[in-house]
CSV table of C-alpha atoms in Angstrom, one decimal:
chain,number,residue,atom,x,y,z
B,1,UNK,CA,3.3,-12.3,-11.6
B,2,UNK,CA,3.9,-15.5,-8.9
B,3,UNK,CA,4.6,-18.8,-10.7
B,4,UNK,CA,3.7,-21.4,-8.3
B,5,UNK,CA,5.7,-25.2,-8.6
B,6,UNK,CA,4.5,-28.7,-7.7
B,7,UNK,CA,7.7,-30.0,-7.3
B,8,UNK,CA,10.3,-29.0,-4.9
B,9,UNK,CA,13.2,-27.9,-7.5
B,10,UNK,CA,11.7,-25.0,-10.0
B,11,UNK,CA,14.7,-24.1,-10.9
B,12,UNK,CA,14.7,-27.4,-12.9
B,13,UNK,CA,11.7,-26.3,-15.2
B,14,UNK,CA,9.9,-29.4,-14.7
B,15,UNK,CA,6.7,-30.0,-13.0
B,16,UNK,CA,3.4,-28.7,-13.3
B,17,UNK,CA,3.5,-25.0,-12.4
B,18,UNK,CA,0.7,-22.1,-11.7
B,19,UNK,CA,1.2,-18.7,-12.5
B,20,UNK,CA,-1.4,-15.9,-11.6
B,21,UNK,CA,-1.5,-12.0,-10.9
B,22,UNK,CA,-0.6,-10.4,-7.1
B,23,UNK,CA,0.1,-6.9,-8.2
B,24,UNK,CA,-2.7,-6.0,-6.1
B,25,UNK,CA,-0.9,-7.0,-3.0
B,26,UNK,CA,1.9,-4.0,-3.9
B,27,UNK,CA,-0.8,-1.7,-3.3
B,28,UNK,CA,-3.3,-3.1,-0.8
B,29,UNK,CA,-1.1,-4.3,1.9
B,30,UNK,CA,1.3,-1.4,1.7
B,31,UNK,CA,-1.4,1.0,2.3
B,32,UNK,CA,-3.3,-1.1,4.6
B,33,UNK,CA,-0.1,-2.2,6.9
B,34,UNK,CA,0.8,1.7,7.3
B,35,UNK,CA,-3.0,3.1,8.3
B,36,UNK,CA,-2.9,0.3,11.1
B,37,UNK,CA,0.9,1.3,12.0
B,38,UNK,CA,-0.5,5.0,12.3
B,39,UNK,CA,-3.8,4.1,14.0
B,40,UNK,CA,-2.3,1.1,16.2
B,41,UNK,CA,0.4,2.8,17.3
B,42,UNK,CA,-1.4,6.2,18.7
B,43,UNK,CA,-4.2,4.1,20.1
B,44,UNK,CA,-1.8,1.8,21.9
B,45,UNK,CA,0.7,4.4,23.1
B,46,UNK,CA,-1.9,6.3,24.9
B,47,UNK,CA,-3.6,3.1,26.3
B,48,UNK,CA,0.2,2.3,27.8
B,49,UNK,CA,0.5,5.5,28.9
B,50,UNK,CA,-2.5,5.8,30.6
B,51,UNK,CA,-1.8,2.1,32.4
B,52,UNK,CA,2.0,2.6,33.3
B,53,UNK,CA,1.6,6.1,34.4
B,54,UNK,CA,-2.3,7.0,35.4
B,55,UNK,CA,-3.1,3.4,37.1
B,56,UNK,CA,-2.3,3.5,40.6
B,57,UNK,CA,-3.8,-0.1,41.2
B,58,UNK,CA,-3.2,-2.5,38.7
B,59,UNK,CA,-6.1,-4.9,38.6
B,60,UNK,CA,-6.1,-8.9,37.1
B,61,UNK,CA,-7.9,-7.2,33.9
B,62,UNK,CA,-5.0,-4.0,34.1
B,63,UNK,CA,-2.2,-6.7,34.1
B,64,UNK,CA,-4.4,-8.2,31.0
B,65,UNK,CA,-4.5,-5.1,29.4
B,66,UNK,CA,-0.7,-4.0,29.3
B,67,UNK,CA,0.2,-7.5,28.1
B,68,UNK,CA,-2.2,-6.9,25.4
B,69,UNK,CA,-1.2,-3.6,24.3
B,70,UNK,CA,2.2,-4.6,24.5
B,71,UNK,CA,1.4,-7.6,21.9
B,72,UNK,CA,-0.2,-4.6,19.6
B,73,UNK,CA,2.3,-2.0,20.2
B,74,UNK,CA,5.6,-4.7,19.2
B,75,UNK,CA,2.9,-5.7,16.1
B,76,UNK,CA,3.0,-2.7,14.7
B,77,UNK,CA,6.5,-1.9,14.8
B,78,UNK,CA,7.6,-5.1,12.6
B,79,UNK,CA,4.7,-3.1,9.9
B,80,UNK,CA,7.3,-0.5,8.8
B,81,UNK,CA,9.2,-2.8,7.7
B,82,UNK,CA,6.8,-5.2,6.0
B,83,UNK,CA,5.3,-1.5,4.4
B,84,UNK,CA,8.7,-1.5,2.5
B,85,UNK,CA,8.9,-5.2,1.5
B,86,UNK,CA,5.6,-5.0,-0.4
B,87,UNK,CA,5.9,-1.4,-1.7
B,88,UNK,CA,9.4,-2.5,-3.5
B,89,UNK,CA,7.5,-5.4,-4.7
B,90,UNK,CA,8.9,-8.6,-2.9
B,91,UNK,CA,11.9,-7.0,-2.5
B,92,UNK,CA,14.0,-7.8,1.3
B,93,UNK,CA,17.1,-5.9,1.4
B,94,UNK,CA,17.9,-6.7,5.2
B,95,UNK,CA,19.0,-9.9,5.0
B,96,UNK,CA,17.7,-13.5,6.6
B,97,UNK,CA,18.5,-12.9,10.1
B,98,UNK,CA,16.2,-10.3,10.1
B,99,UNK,CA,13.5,-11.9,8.1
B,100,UNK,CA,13.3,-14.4,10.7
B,101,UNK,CA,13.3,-12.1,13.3
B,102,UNK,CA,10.3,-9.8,11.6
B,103,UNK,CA,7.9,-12.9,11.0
B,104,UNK,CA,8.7,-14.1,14.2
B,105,UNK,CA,7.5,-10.7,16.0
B,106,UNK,CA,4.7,-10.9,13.2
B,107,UNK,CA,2.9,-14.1,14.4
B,108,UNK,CA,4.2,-14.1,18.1
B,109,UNK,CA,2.3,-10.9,18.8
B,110,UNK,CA,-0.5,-11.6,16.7
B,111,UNK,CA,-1.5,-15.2,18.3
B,112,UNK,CA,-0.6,-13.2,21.8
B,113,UNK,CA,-3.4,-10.8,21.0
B,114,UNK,CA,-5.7,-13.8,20.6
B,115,UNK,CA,-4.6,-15.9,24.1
B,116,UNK,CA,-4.3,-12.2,26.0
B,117,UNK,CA,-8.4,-11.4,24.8
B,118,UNK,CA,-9.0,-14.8,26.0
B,119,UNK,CA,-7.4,-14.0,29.4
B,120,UNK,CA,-9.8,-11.0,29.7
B,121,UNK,CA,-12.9,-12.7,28.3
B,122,UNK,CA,-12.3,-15.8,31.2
B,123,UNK,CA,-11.5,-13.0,33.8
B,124,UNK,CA,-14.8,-11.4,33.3
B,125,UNK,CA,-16.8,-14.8,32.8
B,126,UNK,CA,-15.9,-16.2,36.2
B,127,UNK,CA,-16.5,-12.4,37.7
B,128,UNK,CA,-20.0,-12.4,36.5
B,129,UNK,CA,-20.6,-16.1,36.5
B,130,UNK,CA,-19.0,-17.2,39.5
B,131,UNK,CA,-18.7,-14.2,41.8
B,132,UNK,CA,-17.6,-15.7,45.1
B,133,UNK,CA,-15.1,-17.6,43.6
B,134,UNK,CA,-14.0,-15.1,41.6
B,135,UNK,CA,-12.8,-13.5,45.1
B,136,UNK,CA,-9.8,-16.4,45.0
B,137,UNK,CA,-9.2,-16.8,41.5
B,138,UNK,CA,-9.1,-13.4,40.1
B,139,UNK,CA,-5.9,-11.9,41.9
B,140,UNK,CA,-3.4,-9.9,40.8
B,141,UNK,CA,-0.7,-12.2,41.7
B,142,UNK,CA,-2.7,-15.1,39.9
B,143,UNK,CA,-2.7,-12.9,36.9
B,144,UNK,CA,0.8,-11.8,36.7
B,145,UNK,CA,1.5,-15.7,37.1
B,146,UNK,CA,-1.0,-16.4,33.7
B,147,UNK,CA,0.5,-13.7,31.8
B,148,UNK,CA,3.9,-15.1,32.2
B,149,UNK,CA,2.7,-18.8,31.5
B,150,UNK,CA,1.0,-17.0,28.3
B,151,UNK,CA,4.3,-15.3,27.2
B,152,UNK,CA,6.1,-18.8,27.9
B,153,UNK,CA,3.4,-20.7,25.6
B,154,UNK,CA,3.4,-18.5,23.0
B,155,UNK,CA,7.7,-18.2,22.3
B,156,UNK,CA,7.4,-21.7,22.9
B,157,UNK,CA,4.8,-22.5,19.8
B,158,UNK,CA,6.2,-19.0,17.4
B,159,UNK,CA,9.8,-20.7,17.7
B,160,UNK,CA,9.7,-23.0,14.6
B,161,UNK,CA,8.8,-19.7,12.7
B,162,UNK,CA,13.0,-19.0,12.9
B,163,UNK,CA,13.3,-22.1,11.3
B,164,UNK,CA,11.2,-22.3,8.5
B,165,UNK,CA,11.4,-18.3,7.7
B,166,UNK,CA,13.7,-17.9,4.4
B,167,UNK,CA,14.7,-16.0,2.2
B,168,UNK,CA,15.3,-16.7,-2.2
B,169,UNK,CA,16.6,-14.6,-4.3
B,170,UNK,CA,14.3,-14.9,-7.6
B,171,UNK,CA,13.5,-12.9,-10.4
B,172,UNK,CA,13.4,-9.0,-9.8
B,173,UNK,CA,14.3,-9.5,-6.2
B,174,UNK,CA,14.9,-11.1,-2.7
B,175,UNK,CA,11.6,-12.8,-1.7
B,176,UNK,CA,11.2,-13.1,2.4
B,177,UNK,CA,8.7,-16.1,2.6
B,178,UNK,CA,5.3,-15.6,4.6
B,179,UNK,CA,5.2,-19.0,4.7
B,180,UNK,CA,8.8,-20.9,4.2
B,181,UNK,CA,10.9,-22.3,1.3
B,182,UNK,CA,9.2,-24.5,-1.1
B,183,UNK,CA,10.7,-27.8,-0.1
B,184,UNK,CA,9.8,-27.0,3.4
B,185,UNK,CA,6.4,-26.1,2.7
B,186,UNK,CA,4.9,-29.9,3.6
B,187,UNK,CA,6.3,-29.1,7.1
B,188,UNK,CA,5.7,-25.9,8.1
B,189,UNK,CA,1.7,-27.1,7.1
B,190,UNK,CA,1.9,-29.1,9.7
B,191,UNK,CA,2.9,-26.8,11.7
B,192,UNK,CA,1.0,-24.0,10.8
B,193,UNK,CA,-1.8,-26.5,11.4
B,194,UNK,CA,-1.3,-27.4,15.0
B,195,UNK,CA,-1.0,-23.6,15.8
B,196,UNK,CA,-3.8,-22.6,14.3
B,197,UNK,CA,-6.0,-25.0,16.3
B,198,UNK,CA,-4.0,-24.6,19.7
B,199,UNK,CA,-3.6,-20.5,19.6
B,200,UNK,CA,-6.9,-19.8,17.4
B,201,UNK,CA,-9.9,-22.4,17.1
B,202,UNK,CA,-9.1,-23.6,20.7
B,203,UNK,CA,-9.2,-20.2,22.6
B,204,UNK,CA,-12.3,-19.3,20.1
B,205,UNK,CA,-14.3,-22.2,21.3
B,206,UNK,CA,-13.4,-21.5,24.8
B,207,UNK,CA,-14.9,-17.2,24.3
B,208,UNK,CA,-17.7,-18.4,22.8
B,209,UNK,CA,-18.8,-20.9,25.3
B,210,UNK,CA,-17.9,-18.1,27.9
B,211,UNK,CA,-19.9,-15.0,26.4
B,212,UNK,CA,-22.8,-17.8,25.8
B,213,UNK,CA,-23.1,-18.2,29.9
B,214,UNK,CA,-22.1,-14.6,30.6
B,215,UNK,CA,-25.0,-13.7,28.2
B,216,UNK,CA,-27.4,-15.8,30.0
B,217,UNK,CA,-26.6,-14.9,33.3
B,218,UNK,CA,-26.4,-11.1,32.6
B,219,UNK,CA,-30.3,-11.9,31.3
B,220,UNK,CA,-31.2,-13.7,34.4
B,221,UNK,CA,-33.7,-11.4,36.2
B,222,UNK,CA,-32.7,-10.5,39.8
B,223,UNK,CA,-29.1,-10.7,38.8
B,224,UNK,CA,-28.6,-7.2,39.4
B,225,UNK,CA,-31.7,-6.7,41.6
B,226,UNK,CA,-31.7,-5.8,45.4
B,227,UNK,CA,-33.1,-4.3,48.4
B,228,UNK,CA,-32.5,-1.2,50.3
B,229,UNK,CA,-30.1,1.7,50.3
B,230,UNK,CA,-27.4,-1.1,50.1
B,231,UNK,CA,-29.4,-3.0,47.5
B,232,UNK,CA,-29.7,0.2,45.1
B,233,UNK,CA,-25.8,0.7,45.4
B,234,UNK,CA,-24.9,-3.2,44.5
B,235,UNK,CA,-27.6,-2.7,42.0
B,236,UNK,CA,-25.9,0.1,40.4
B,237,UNK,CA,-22.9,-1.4,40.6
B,238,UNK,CA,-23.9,-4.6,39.3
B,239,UNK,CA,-25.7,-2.7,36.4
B,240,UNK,CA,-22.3,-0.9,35.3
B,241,UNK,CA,-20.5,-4.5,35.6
B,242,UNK,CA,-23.4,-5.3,33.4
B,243,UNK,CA,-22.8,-2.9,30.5
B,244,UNK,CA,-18.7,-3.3,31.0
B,245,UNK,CA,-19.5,-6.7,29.9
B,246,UNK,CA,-21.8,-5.9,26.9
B,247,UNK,CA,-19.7,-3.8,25.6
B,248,UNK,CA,-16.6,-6.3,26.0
B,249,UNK,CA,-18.3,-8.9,24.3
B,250,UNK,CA,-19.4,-6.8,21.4
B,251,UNK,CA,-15.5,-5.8,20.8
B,252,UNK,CA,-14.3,-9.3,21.8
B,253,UNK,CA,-16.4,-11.1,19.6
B,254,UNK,CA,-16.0,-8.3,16.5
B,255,UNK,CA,-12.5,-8.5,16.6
B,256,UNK,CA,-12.7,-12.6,16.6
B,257,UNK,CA,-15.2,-12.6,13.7
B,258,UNK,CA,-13.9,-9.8,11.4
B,259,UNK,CA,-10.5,-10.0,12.3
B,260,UNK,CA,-8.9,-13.2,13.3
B,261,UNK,CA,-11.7,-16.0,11.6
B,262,UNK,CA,-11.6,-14.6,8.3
B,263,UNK,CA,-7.8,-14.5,8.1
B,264,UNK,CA,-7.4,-18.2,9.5
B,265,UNK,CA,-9.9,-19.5,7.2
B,266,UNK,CA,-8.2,-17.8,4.1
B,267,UNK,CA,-5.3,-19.1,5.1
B,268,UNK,CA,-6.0,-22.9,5.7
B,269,UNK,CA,-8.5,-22.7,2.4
B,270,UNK,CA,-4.8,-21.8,0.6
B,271,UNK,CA,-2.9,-24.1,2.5
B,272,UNK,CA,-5.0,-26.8,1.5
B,273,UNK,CA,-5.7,-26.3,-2.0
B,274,UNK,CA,-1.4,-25.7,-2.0
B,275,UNK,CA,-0.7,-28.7,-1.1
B,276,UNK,CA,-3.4,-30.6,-2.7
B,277,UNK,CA,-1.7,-29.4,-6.1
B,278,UNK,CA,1.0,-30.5,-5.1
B,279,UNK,CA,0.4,-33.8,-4.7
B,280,UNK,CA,-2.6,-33.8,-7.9
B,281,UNK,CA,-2.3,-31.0,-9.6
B,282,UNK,CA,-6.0,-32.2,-11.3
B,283,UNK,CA,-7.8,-32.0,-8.1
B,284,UNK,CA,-7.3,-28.4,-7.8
B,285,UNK,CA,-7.3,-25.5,-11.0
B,286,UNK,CA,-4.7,-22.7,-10.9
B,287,UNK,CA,-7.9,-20.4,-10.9
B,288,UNK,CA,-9.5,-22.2,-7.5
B,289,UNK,CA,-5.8,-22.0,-6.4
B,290,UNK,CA,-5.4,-17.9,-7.3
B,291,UNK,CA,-8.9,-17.0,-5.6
B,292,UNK,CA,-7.4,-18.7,-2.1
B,293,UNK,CA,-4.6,-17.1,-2.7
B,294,UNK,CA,-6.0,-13.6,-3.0
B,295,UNK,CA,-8.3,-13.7,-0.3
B,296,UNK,CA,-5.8,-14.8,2.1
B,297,UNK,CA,-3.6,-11.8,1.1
B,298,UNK,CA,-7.1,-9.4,1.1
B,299,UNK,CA,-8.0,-11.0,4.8
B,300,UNK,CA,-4.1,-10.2,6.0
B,301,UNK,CA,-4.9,-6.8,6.5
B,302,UNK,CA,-7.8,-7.6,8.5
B,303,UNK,CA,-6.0,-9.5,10.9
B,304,UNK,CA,-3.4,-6.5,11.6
B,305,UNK,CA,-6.4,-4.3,12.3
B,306,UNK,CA,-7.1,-5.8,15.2
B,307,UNK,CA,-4.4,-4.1,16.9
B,308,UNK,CA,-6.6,-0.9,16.3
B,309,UNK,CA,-9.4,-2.3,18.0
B,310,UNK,CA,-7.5,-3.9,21.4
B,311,UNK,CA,-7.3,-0.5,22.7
B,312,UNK,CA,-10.8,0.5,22.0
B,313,UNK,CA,-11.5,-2.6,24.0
B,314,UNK,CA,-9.7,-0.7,27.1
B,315,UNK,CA,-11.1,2.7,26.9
B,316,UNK,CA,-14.8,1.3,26.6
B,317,UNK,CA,-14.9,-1.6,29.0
B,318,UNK,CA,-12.6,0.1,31.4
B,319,UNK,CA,-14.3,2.7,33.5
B,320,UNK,CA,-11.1,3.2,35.3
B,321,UNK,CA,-9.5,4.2,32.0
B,322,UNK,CA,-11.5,6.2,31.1
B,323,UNK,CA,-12.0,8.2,34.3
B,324,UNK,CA,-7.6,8.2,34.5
B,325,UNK,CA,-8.0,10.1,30.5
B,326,UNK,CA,-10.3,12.4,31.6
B,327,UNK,CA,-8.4,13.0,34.6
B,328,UNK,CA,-5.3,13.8,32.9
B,329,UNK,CA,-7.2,16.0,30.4
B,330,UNK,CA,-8.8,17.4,32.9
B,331,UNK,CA,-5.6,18.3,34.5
B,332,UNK,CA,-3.8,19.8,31.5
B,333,UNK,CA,-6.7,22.5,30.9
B,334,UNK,CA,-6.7,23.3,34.5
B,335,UNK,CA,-2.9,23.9,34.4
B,336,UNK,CA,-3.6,25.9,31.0
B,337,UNK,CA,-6.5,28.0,32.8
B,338,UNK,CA,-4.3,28.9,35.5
B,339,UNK,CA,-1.2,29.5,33.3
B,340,UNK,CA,-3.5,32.1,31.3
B,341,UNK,CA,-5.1,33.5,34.5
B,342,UNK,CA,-1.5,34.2,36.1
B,343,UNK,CA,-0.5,35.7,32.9
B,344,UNK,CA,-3.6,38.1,32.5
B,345,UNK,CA,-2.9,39.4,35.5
B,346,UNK,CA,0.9,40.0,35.5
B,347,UNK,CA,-0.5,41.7,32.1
């Protein structure tokens, strides 16, 4: 049971106060937060794997890639620990330090994930839109430079999160606050406002005006047409460029729309109706403030499983991936064939 205050001082028992049912929460997020640490982590161990140790030439989109598996793979080791907050039932043992710390990694790596797609979806927008100049843009160097301006902006904007992150000991346990302390909470709105316009809607926008041009152009008719024996070879090529892009904007856009939106939209919806209690508790019910509250907590898990989906991103987009996997797979049941061959015949 959560009892939700009005006032900044609870403990005072006045003020107009909410309370509704999250026991559902000690079950779904639990469960959810460990398929995605399971999932999330294989899926981005192999991807880093295959880029650190397979990838001879790291391209602008390689350098893209690792930054984005590394957001996913630092994700889902702060999950653990969440997986044992919410199975105890709101109950943080480890101290506020290490609260902070957790959310911090939490939403750092999750809004990285959302600039690092962007990074790919504009590398691949001026490659098919703007193919000459793509030749001077798109550089490794240029995109080691991004990434780093990317990391930069995103510690920068994630630092308040030390600040407001607390913890309370109530009732039954030690709450660590997704959000922050109660008399904080007018604040951190703010905050949480200006980030979710600068690191979500702003780089949404941007991939949807960019996969609305790419689209276009891809369906422009002698875009990947030529002549000749050198015309069928840039056609071919042109046509697998074609379906790399396809397929990244079908992942892209999926993991935008049932991943990040619905989780932003929650969350603001709850925000709101929060603080509009707050301030008139008659313009908003305790039931209209429980539904916002429960699907923000049902759209959480969403957001996480996004980190399952990065690396799908990189094995389906990226030819060179692919061909490095099979490679290496390749090369393990050759070395397996010879091992049993050699040993047949010493036998």
């Amino acid at each position: 049971m959560t009892t939700f205050y009005n006032n900044t001082n609870p403990s005072n028992g006045s003020g107009y106060y909410c309370k509704f049912n999250e026991e559902f929460k000690y079950i779904l997020l639990p469960v959810s937060y460990a398929l995605v640490f399971f999932i999330g982590l294989a899926l981005n161990a192999t991807a880093l794997y295959v880029i650190v140790f397979r990838t001879k030439r790291w391209k602008p989109s390689t350098i893209y890639m690792f930054n984005l598996s590394m957001c996913d793979t630092l994700y889902v080791l702060t999950l653990p620990f969440l997986i044992y907050y919410y199975a105890d039932e709101n109950d943080w043992p480890f101290g506020e330090p290490f609260c902070k710390v957790i959310r911090f990694l939490f939403y750092t790596n999750l809004y990285g994930s959302i600039l690092f797609m962007s990074c790919i979806s504009l590398h691949r927008f001026v490659g098919i839109c703007y193919p000459v100049r793509s030749l001077y843009w798109l550089s490794a160097r240029r995109a080691r430079l991004i990434s780093v301006a990317v990391w930069a902006c995103i510690l920068f904007c994630q630092a308040p999160i030390l600040y407001f992150s607390r913890i309370r000991d109530v009732k039954g346990g030690r709450t660590c606050y997704d959000t922050t302390s109660p008399e904080l909470f007018d604040d951190f709105l703010v905050y949480s406002s200006i980030v979710s316009v600068l690191m979500f809607a702003l780089p949404f926008m941007v991939v949807m005006v960019c996969y609305g041009l790419m689209v276009r152009k891809l369906l422009e008719p002698g875009w990947a047409s030529g002549g000749g024996e050198e015309g069928e070879r840039g056609g071919l090529s042109a046509q697998r460029s074609k379906q790399k892009s396809v397929k990244m904007i079908i992942i892209v856009l999926a993991a935008f729309m049932l991943c990040f939106l619905p989780f932003h939209l929650t969350r603001s919806l709850y925000y709101s109706f929060r603080y509009l209690q707050q301030i008139n508790p008659a313009q908003v019910s305790c039931n209209l403030l429980e539904a916002s509250s429960v699907a923000y907590k049902v759209t959480r898990p969403l957001a996480s499983a996004n980190s399952c989906l990065d690396p799908i991103l990189y094995f389906l987009a990226g030819q060179d991936a692919r061909s490095n996997l099979t490679k290496k797979v390749k090369s393990s049941t050759s070395k397996q064939s010879c091992a049993s061959q050699h040993l047949t015949t010493q036998l």
